[in-house]
């Protein structure tokens, strides 16, 4: 199993608006992926910070997810927003 934990950190209201505009579709598309066991992106008490927890069945499913995300509206629009993630379970 591959797990990812960490934070998505917006630096201002403009970045927050981008996340809010795309987060629902991003979550729905990810949860529909084969191999996705858990996918949670939750706004913290600080509205600019989102906690992220992901679980995928194996490295192949996780790599597929990463590739799909880069090509998605979410990936394009949030590319410049800071992420602090740790990933466990990759080869």
XYZ file of N, CA and C in Angstrom, residues 3 5 7 15-16 20 27 31-33 36 44 50-51 58 65-66 75 78 81 85-86 88-89 91:
75
model
N 0.889 5.317 0.947
C 0.180 6.370 1.673
C 0.879 7.704 1.470
N 0.675 11.662 3.153
C 0.141 12.533 4.194
C 0.837 13.874 4.115
N 0.237 18.449 3.719
C -0.531 19.685 3.674
C -0.449 20.354 2.309
N -5.245 31.991 -4.016
C -4.959 30.560 -4.076
C -6.076 29.760 -3.419
N -6.605 30.264 -2.316
C -7.720 29.584 -1.648
C -8.916 29.472 -2.587
N -10.817 26.025 -3.753
C -12.256 25.857 -3.526
C -13.016 25.626 -4.830
N -11.589 15.593 -5.777
C -11.865 14.503 -4.837
C -12.694 13.411 -5.523
N -11.333 9.580 -6.044
C -11.995 8.461 -5.366
C -12.525 7.426 -6.355
N -12.762 7.837 -7.593
C -13.252 6.917 -8.624
C -12.123 6.118 -9.282
N -10.877 6.484 -9.025
C -9.750 5.781 -9.636
C -9.621 4.363 -9.092
N -7.653 3.447 -5.599
C -7.760 4.460 -4.540
C -8.552 3.869 -3.384
N -8.317 22.900 7.203
C -7.987 22.964 8.628
C -8.646 24.198 9.256
N -4.838 22.988 4.070
C -5.653 21.795 3.861
C -4.823 20.570 4.240
N -5.393 19.658 5.027
C -4.696 18.410 5.332
C -5.052 17.391 4.257
N -1.283 0.160 -4.403
C 0.092 -0.186 -4.755
C 0.740 0.974 -5.516
N -2.460 7.804 -10.487
C -3.097 8.980 -9.888
C -2.268 10.238 -10.140
N -0.971 10.162 -9.880
C -0.101 11.321 -10.066
C -0.113 11.798 -11.522
N -4.702 19.876 -11.431
C -3.251 19.901 -11.550
C -2.733 21.180 -12.184
N -3.683 24.384 -9.735
C -3.066 24.441 -8.397
C -1.564 24.172 -8.429
N 0.686 26.080 -5.999
C 0.356 26.108 -4.573
C 1.253 25.113 -3.837
N 4.329 17.033 1.484
C 3.834 15.667 1.568
C 4.959 14.703 1.924
N 4.580 13.637 2.610
C 5.460 12.492 2.769
C 4.729 11.295 2.151
N 4.852 7.069 1.632
C 5.414 5.797 2.079
C 4.860 4.673 1.208
N 5.713 3.690 0.911
C 5.273 2.513 0.195
C 5.656 2.468 -1.265
N 8.370 2.010 -4.398
C 9.579 1.191 -4.559
C 10.809 2.024 -4.377
